[in-house]
PDB file of C-alpha atoms in Angstrom:
ATOM      1  CA  ASP A   1      76.370 223.555 106.862  1.00 73.00           C
ATOM      2  CA  GLN A   2      76.195 227.251 106.073  1.00 85.00           C
ATOM      3  CA  GLN A   3      73.943 229.160 108.421  1.00 92.00           C
ATOM      4  CA  VAL A   4      74.209 232.422 106.478  1.00 96.00           C
ATOM      5  CA  LYS A   5      73.981 232.245 102.716  1.00 97.00           C
ATOM      6  CA  GLN A   6      74.602 234.829 100.043  1.00 97.00           C
ATOM      7  CA  ASN A   7      73.684 232.982  96.897  1.00 93.00           C
ATOM      8  CA  SER A   8      74.804 235.619  94.406  1.00 96.00           C
ATOM      9  CA  PRO A   9      78.608 235.786  94.193  1.00 96.00           C
ATOM     10  CA  SER A  10      78.412 238.934  92.074  1.00 97.00           C
ATOM     11  CA  LEU A  11      76.084 241.719  91.028  1.00 98.00           C
ATOM     12  CA  SER A  12      76.526 244.409  88.390  1.00 98.00           C
ATOM     13  CA  VAL A  13      74.446 247.603  88.487  1.00 98.00           C
ATOM     14  CA  GLN A  14      74.411 250.861  86.568  1.00 98.00           C
ATOM     15  CA  GLU A  15      75.289 254.037  88.457  1.00 98.00           C
ATOM     16  CA  GLY A  16      72.182 255.746  89.828  1.00 98.00           C
ATOM     17  CA  ARG A  17      70.096 252.573  89.879  1.00 98.00           C
ATOM     18  CA  ILE A  18      69.166 250.446  92.875  1.00 98.00           C
ATOM     19  CA  SER A  19      71.426 247.648  94.116  1.00 98.00           C
ATOM     20  CA  ILE A  20      69.722 244.822  96.005  1.00 98.00           C
ATOM     21  CA  LEU A  21      71.893 242.328  97.827  1.00 98.00           C
ATOM     22  CA  ASN A  22      70.235 239.288  99.345  1.00 98.00           C
ATOM     23  CA  CYS A  23      71.006 237.075 102.311  1.00 98.00           C
ATOM     24  CA  ASP A  24      69.273 233.989 103.708  1.00 97.00           C
ATOM     25  CA  TYR A  25      69.799 232.342 107.070  1.00 96.00           C
ATOM     26  CA  THR A  26      68.785 229.037 108.567  1.00 94.00           C
ATOM     27  CA  ASN A  27      69.069 229.546 112.326  1.00 89.00           C
ATOM     28  CA  SER A  28      65.921 231.057 113.837  1.00 88.00           C
ATOM     29  CA  MET A  29      67.878 231.936 116.995  1.00 87.00           C
ATOM     30  CA  PHE A  30      69.752 234.720 115.220  1.00 89.00           C
ATOM     31  CA  ASP A  31      68.565 238.029 116.646  1.00 87.00           C
ATOM     32  CA  TYR A  32      70.872 240.599 115.116  1.00 90.00           C
ATOM     33  CA  PHE A  33      72.028 241.063 111.550  1.00 93.00           C
ATOM     34  CA  LEU A  34      74.746 243.240 110.054  1.00 94.00           C
ATOM     35  CA  TRP A  35      76.082 244.211 106.658  1.00 96.00           C
ATOM     36  CA  TYR A  36      79.749 244.884 106.073  1.00 96.00           C
ATOM     37  CA  LYS A  37      81.517 246.293 103.040  1.00 97.00           C
ATOM     38  CA  LYS A  38      85.034 245.223 102.127  1.00 96.00           C
ATOM     39  CA  TYR A  39      87.459 246.837  99.706  1.00 95.00           C
ATOM     40  CA  PRO A  40      90.548 244.907  98.543  1.00 90.00           C
ATOM     41  CA  ALA A  41      93.448 245.070 101.017  1.00 86.00           C
ATOM     42  CA  GLU A  42      91.202 246.519 103.725  1.00 91.00           C
ATOM     43  CA  GLY A  43      89.253 244.983 106.585  1.00 93.00           C
ATOM     44  CA  PRO A  44      85.456 244.808 106.535  1.00 95.00           C
ATOM     45  CA  THR A  45      83.716 248.079 107.396  1.00 94.00           C
ATOM     46  CA  PHE A  46      80.385 248.133 109.197  1.00 93.00           C
ATOM     47  CA  LEU A  47      77.540 249.500 107.073  1.00 96.00           C
ATOM     48  CA  ILE A  48      74.194 248.952 108.734  1.00 95.00           C
ATOM     49  CA  SER A  49      72.488 246.554 111.122  1.00 93.00           C
ATOM     50  CA  ILE A  50      69.028 245.430 112.129  1.00 94.00           C
ATOM     51  CA  SER A  51      67.589 243.781 115.189  1.00 91.00           C
ATOM     52  CA  SER A  52      65.165 240.905 114.778  1.00 91.00           C
ATOM     53  CA  ILE A  53      62.412 242.968 116.424  1.00 92.00           C
ATOM     54  CA  LYS A  54      62.429 245.311 113.416  1.00 94.00           C
ATOM     55  CA  ASP A  55      61.707 244.727 109.760  1.00 96.00           C
ATOM     56  CA  LYS A  56      63.456 247.769 108.315  1.00 97.00           C
ATOM     57  CA  ASN A  57      66.356 250.034 109.126  1.00 97.00           C
ATOM     58  CA  GLU A  58      67.466 252.956 107.036  1.00 97.00           C
ATOM     59  CA  ASP A  59      70.660 254.986 106.975  1.00 96.00           C
ATOM     60  CA  GLY A  60      71.057 257.417 104.129  1.00 97.00           C
ATOM     61  CA  ARG A  61      71.296 255.524 100.847  1.00 98.00           C
ATOM     62  CA  PHE A  62      71.329 252.168 102.647  1.00 98.00           C
ATOM     63  CA  THR A  63      68.236 250.282 103.808  1.00 98.00           C
ATOM     64  CA  VAL A  64      68.123 246.795 105.265  1.00 98.00           C
ATOM     65  CA  PHE A  65      64.905 244.776 105.202  1.00 98.00           C
ATOM     66  CA  LEU A  66      64.312 241.728 107.381  1.00 97.00           C
ATOM     67  CA  ASN A  67      61.681 239.067 106.693  1.00 97.00           C
ATOM     68  CA  LYS A  68      61.816 236.760 109.698  1.00 95.00           C
ATOM     69  CA  SER A  69      59.220 234.306 108.464  1.00 95.00           C
ATOM     70  CA  ALA A  70      61.241 233.765 105.288  1.00 97.00           C
ATOM     71  CA  LYS A  71      64.584 233.997 107.146  1.00 96.00           C
ATOM     72  CA  HIS A  72      65.676 236.511 104.542  1.00 97.00           C
ATOM     73  CA  LEU A  73      67.246 239.930 104.606  1.00 97.00           C
ATOM     74  CA  SER A  74      68.241 242.320 101.891  1.00 98.00           C
ATOM     75  CA  LEU A  75      70.358 245.427 101.557  1.00 98.00           C
ATOM     76  CA  HIS A  76      69.146 248.149  99.226  1.00 98.00           C
ATOM     77  CA  ILE A  77      71.493 250.861  97.997  1.00 98.00           C
ATOM     78  CA  VAL A  78      69.814 253.794  96.294  1.00 98.00           C
ATOM     79  CA  PRO A  79      71.195 255.429  94.257  1.00 98.00           C
ATOM     80  CA  SER A  80      74.215 253.229  93.589  1.00 98.00           C
ATOM     81  CA  GLN A  81      77.555 254.977  93.099  1.00 98.00           C
ATOM     82  CA  PRO A  82      80.834 253.694  91.602  1.00 97.00           C
ATOM     83  CA  GLY A  83      82.425 254.023  95.071  1.00 96.00           C
ATOM     84  CA  ASP A  84      79.986 251.392  96.318  1.00 98.00           C
ATOM     85  CA  SER A  85      81.846 248.760  94.280  1.00 98.00           C
ATOM     86  CA  ALA A  86      83.115 246.305  96.886  1.00 97.00           C
ATOM     87  CA  VAL A  87      82.372 242.917  98.420  1.00 97.00           C
ATOM     88  CA  TYR A  88      79.360 242.991 100.750  1.00 98.00           C
ATOM     89  CA  PHE A  89      79.077 240.522 103.607  1.00 97.00           C
ATOM     90  CA  CYS A  90      75.943 239.647 105.494  1.00 97.00           C
ATOM     91  CA  ALA A  91      76.524 238.551 109.107  1.00 95.00           C
ATOM     92  CA  ALA A  92      74.330 237.273 111.908  1.00 93.00           C
ATOM     93  CA  SER A  93      74.597 236.898 115.652  1.00 88.00           C
ATOM     94  CA  GLY A  94      72.518 235.425 118.430  1.00 74.00           C
ATOM     95  CA  VAL A  95      72.408 232.993 121.278  1.00 54.00           C
ATOM     96  CA  GLY A  96      71.951 230.062 118.981  1.00 42.00           C
ATOM     97  CA  GLY A  97      74.594 231.216 116.593  1.00 41.00           C
ATOM     98  CA  GLY A  98      77.529 230.579 118.828  1.00 43.00           C
ATOM     99  CA  SER A  99      79.459 232.386 121.497  1.00 49.00           C
ATOM    100  CA  GLN A 100      78.359 235.864 122.458  1.00 56.00           C
ATOM    101  CA  GLY A 101      79.979 238.337 120.117  1.00 61.00           C
ATOM    102  CA  ASN A 102      80.488 235.716 117.466  1.00 84.00           C
ATOM    103  CA  LEU A 103      79.410 236.828 114.019  1.00 90.00           C
ATOM    104  CA  ILE A 104      78.568 234.260 111.365  1.00 92.00           C
ATOM    105  CA  PHE A 105      79.281 235.589 107.894  1.00 95.00           C
ATOM    106  CA  GLY A 106      78.034 234.709 104.450  1.00 96.00           C
ATOM    107  CA  LYS A 107      80.481 234.238 101.582  1.00 97.00           C
ATOM    108  CA  GLY A 108      79.909 237.734 100.260  1.00 97.00           C
ATOM    109  CA  THR A 109      78.568 239.343  97.094  1.00 98.00           C
ATOM    110  CA  LYS A 110      80.842 241.382  94.867  1.00 98.00           C
ATOM    111  CA  LEU A 111      79.018 244.504  93.733  1.00 98.00           C
ATOM    112  CA  SER A 112      80.200 246.382  90.663  1.00 98.00           C
ATOM    113  CA  VAL A 113      78.614 249.741  89.958  1.00 98.00           C
ATOM    114  CA  LYS A 114      79.310 250.880  86.419  1.00 97.00           C
ATOM    115  CA  PRO A 115      79.440 254.589  85.517  1.00 94.00           C
TER     116      PRO A 115
ATOM    117  CA  GLU B   1      91.052 257.899 117.459  1.00 53.00           C
ATOM    118  CA  THR B   2      93.299 255.120 116.172  1.00 68.00           C
ATOM    119  CA  GLY B   3      91.876 252.142 114.318  1.00 90.00           C
ATOM    120  CA  VAL B   4      92.875 248.496 114.515  1.00 95.00           C
ATOM    121  CA  THR B   5      96.345 247.722 113.231  1.00 95.00           C
ATOM    122  CA  GLN B   6      97.671 244.276 112.368  1.00 97.00           C
ATOM    123  CA  SER B   7     101.181 243.076 111.700  1.00 96.00           C
ATOM    124  CA  PRO B   8     102.664 241.788 109.560  1.00 97.00           C
ATOM    125  CA  THR B   9     100.536 242.450 106.485  1.00 96.00           C
ATOM    126  CA  HIS B  10     101.895 239.440 104.615  1.00 96.00           C
ATOM    127  CA  LEU B  11     103.705 236.322 105.761  1.00 96.00           C
ATOM    128  CA  ILE B  12     104.972 233.135 104.139  1.00 98.00           C
ATOM    129  CA  LYS B  13     105.608 230.090 106.330  1.00 98.00           C
ATOM    130  CA  THR B  14     106.495 226.464 105.755  1.00 98.00           C
ATOM    131  CA  ARG B  15     104.191 223.609 106.720  1.00 98.00           C
ATOM    132  CA  GLY B  16     104.858 222.491 110.307  1.00 98.00           C
ATOM    133  CA  GLN B  17     106.185 225.858 111.445  1.00 98.00           C
ATOM    134  CA  GLN B  18     104.626 228.137 114.040  1.00 98.00           C
ATOM    135  CA  VAL B  19     103.401 231.682 113.471  1.00 98.00           C
ATOM    136  CA  THR B  20     102.415 234.651 115.638  1.00 98.00           C
ATOM    137  CA  LEU B  21     100.153 237.376 114.307  1.00 98.00           C
ATOM    138  CA  ARG B  22      99.707 240.648 116.173  1.00 98.00           C
ATOM    139  CA  CYS B  23      96.873 243.086 116.614  1.00 97.00           C
ATOM    140  CA  SER B  24      96.610 246.468 118.248  1.00 95.00           C
ATOM    141  CA  SER B  25      93.034 247.250 119.228  1.00 91.00           C
ATOM    142  CA  GLN B  26      91.245 250.523 118.692  1.00 86.00           C
ATOM    143  CA  SER B  27      91.757 252.858 121.623  1.00 83.00           C
ATOM    144  CA  GLY B  28      89.320 252.073 124.463  1.00 83.00           C
ATOM    145  CA  HIS B  29      88.253 248.686 123.095  1.00 87.00           C
ATOM    146  CA  ASN B  30      88.612 245.875 125.636  1.00 87.00           C
ATOM    147  CA  THR B  31      87.429 243.010 123.438  1.00 90.00           C
ATOM    148  CA  VAL B  32      89.253 241.429 120.522  1.00 93.00           C
ATOM    149  CA  SER B  33      88.020 238.786 118.124  1.00 93.00           C
ATOM    150  CA  TRP B  34      89.975 236.896 115.507  1.00 96.00           C
ATOM    151  CA  TYR B  35      88.576 235.640 112.228  1.00 96.00           C
ATOM    152  CA  GLN B  36      89.990 233.508 109.420  1.00 97.00           C
ATOM    153  CA  GLN B  37      88.937 234.321 105.873  1.00 96.00           C
ATOM    154  CA  ALA B  38      89.851 231.686 103.298  1.00 95.00           C
ATOM    155  CA  LEU B  39      89.778 232.581  99.617  1.00 93.00           C
ATOM    156  CA  GLY B  40      86.215 232.981  98.354  1.00 91.00           C
ATOM    157  CA  GLN B  41      84.733 232.553 101.818  1.00 94.00           C
ATOM    158  CA  GLY B  42      83.376 234.843 104.488  1.00 95.00           C
ATOM    159  CA  PRO B  43      85.289 235.419 107.723  1.00 95.00           C
ATOM    160  CA  GLN B  44      85.072 232.533 110.204  1.00 95.00           C
ATOM    161  CA  PHE B  45      85.184 233.125 113.946  1.00 93.00           C
ATOM    162  CA  ILE B  46      88.278 231.706 115.657  1.00 95.00           C
ATOM    163  CA  PHE B  47      87.968 233.085 119.201  1.00 93.00           C
ATOM    164  CA  GLN B  48      87.333 236.166 121.260  1.00 91.00           C
ATOM    165  CA  TYR B  49      89.224 237.637 124.213  1.00 91.00           C
ATOM    166  CA  TYR B  50      87.659 239.932 126.785  1.00 89.00           C
ATOM    167  CA  ARG B  51      89.753 241.456 129.549  1.00 87.00           C
ATOM    168  CA  GLU B  52      92.589 239.028 128.834  1.00 90.00           C
ATOM    169  CA  GLU B  53      90.435 235.883 129.071  1.00 91.00           C
ATOM    170  CA  GLU B  54      89.090 233.723 126.264  1.00 90.00           C
ATOM    171  CA  ASN B  55      85.399 234.517 125.932  1.00 87.00           C
ATOM    172  CA  GLY B  56      84.332 232.129 123.215  1.00 88.00           C
ATOM    173  CA  ARG B  57      85.780 229.894 120.565  1.00 91.00           C
ATOM    174  CA  GLY B  58      84.751 228.756 117.121  1.00 91.00           C
ATOM    175  CA  ASN B  59      85.363 225.418 115.471  1.00 91.00           C
ATOM    176  CA  PHE B  60      89.161 225.620 115.358  1.00 96.00           C
ATOM    177  CA  PRO B  61      91.649 223.107 116.802  1.00 97.00           C
ATOM    178  CA  PRO B  62      93.738 223.826 119.908  1.00 96.00           C
ATOM    179  CA  ARG B  63      96.801 224.601 117.812  1.00 98.00           C
ATOM    180  CA  PHE B  64      95.106 227.967 117.302  1.00 98.00           C
ATOM    181  CA  SER B  65      95.669 229.930 120.493  1.00 97.00           C
ATOM    182  CA  GLY B  66      95.627 233.534 121.564  1.00 96.00           C
ATOM    183  CA  LEU B  67      96.648 236.085 124.108  1.00 96.00           C
ATOM    184  CA  GLN B  68      95.319 239.478 125.057  1.00 95.00           C
ATOM    185  CA  PHE B  69      97.539 241.876 126.979  1.00 93.00           C
ATOM    186  CA  PRO B  70      96.642 244.545 129.578  1.00 90.00           C
ATOM    187  CA  ASN B  71      97.043 247.252 126.954  1.00 85.00           C
ATOM    188  CA  TYR B  72      94.451 245.333 124.877  1.00 81.00           C
ATOM    189  CA  SER B  73      96.884 244.371 122.153  1.00 92.00           C
ATOM    190  CA  SER B  74      96.624 240.712 121.243  1.00 96.00           C
ATOM    191  CA  GLU B  75      98.261 237.800 119.467  1.00 97.00           C
ATOM    192  CA  LEU B  76      97.052 234.850 117.460  1.00 98.00           C
ATOM    193  CA  ASN B  77      99.396 231.861 117.526  1.00 98.00           C
ATOM    194  CA  VAL B  78      99.130 228.919 115.180  1.00 98.00           C
ATOM    195  CA  ASN B  79     101.286 225.837 115.731  1.00 98.00           C
ATOM    196  CA  ALA B  80     102.092 223.026 113.305  1.00 98.00           C
ATOM    197  CA  LEU B  81     100.975 225.010 110.285  1.00 98.00           C
ATOM    198  CA  GLU B  82      99.034 223.196 107.578  1.00 98.00           C
ATOM    199  CA  LEU B  83      98.525 224.200 103.959  1.00 98.00           C
ATOM    200  CA  ASP B  84      94.828 224.872 104.683  1.00 97.00           C
ATOM    201  CA  ASP B  85      95.820 227.528 107.213  1.00 98.00           C
ATOM    202  CA  SER B  86      96.631 229.791 104.269  1.00 98.00           C
ATOM    203  CA  ALA B  87      94.128 232.625 104.608  1.00 97.00           C
ATOM    204  CA  LEU B  88      93.552 236.239 105.566  1.00 97.00           C
ATOM    205  CA  TYR B  89      93.471 236.597 109.358  1.00 98.00           C
ATOM    206  CA  LEU B  90      91.358 239.466 110.615  1.00 97.00           C
ATOM    207  CA  CYS B  91      91.421 241.019 114.031  1.00 96.00           C
ATOM    208  CA  ALA B  92      88.410 243.011 115.234  1.00 94.00           C
ATOM    209  CA  SER B  93      88.084 245.039 118.408  1.00 92.00           C
ATOM    210  CA  SER B  94      84.976 246.225 120.205  1.00 87.00           C
ATOM    211  CA  TRP B  95      83.804 247.574 123.527  1.00 83.00           C
ATOM    212  CA  ASP B  96      82.556 245.166 126.204  1.00 76.00           C
ATOM    213  CA  ARG B  97      81.985 242.189 123.885  1.00 73.00           C
ATOM    214  CA  GLY B  98      79.679 244.249 121.754  1.00 73.00           C
ATOM    215  CA  LEU B  99      79.094 243.715 118.084  1.00 75.00           C
ATOM    216  CA  GLY B 100      80.321 247.157 117.082  1.00 78.00           C
ATOM    217  CA  TYR B 101      83.452 245.656 115.593  1.00 87.00           C
ATOM    218  CA  THR B 102      86.261 247.642 114.064  1.00 91.00           C
ATOM    219  CA  PHE B 103      88.270 245.365 111.814  1.00 94.00           C
ATOM    220  CA  GLY B 104      91.925 245.607 110.949  1.00 96.00           C
ATOM    221  CA  SER B 105      93.160 245.162 107.386  1.00 96.00           C
ATOM    222  CA  GLY B 106      94.307 241.641 108.117  1.00 97.00           C
ATOM    223  CA  THR B 107      97.425 239.518 107.786  1.00 97.00           C
ATOM    224  CA  ARG B 108      97.695 237.411 104.651  1.00 97.00           C
ATOM    225  CA  LEU B 109      99.313 234.102 105.663  1.00 98.00           C
ATOM    226  CA  THR B 110     100.586 231.715 103.017  1.00 98.00           C
ATOM    227  CA  VAL B 111     101.722 228.241 104.060  1.00 98.00           C
ATOM    228  CA  VAL B 112     103.897 226.411 101.555  1.00 97.00           C
TER     229      VAL B 112
END
């Protein structure tokens, strides 16, 4: 049973517009959430994170929103750039999610930003 | 500051064989975690080593084993390879079991 779900396998956005990537989770014990970006033939690269005590975290063009009651988080990229085209993974961690330091990943969403 | 390096980048093995994958952690990182990423899936946690001891394990059978060395390099060993072991294996290092992972580029293992 998937504890972290990214229900959109792909997303296509025009350059300059907003990209919104969504993630749902089932385990209420998760207390820390992260977004990673992955280019082909490279390992995942950390983008931004959020603790469960917050509902928003912002870093430049990237903002993550957390809705604990809905067990939902989203990553907003504004404005989107062609270099943002990659696979984005949502990941979660927490006492209930497994061993300390264990991240549970979603299946990823492939973002394509068209010029 | 060096990143995480993994070797080899690609590997083809026959079912039933054994394989060793290697990882060199980022300088100063004393924790290493290994993940398996099957095609179309997200990375799945295999295990974590902290100061040369296993610190946690995911839902993988005992034929998946690991080692971490005093210089913080590490190995992932898989015995009795099965076709379903074909995947990208990612190594990630961090400081003191923290979540600030730095991932390597992975080893693509194909079992035929």
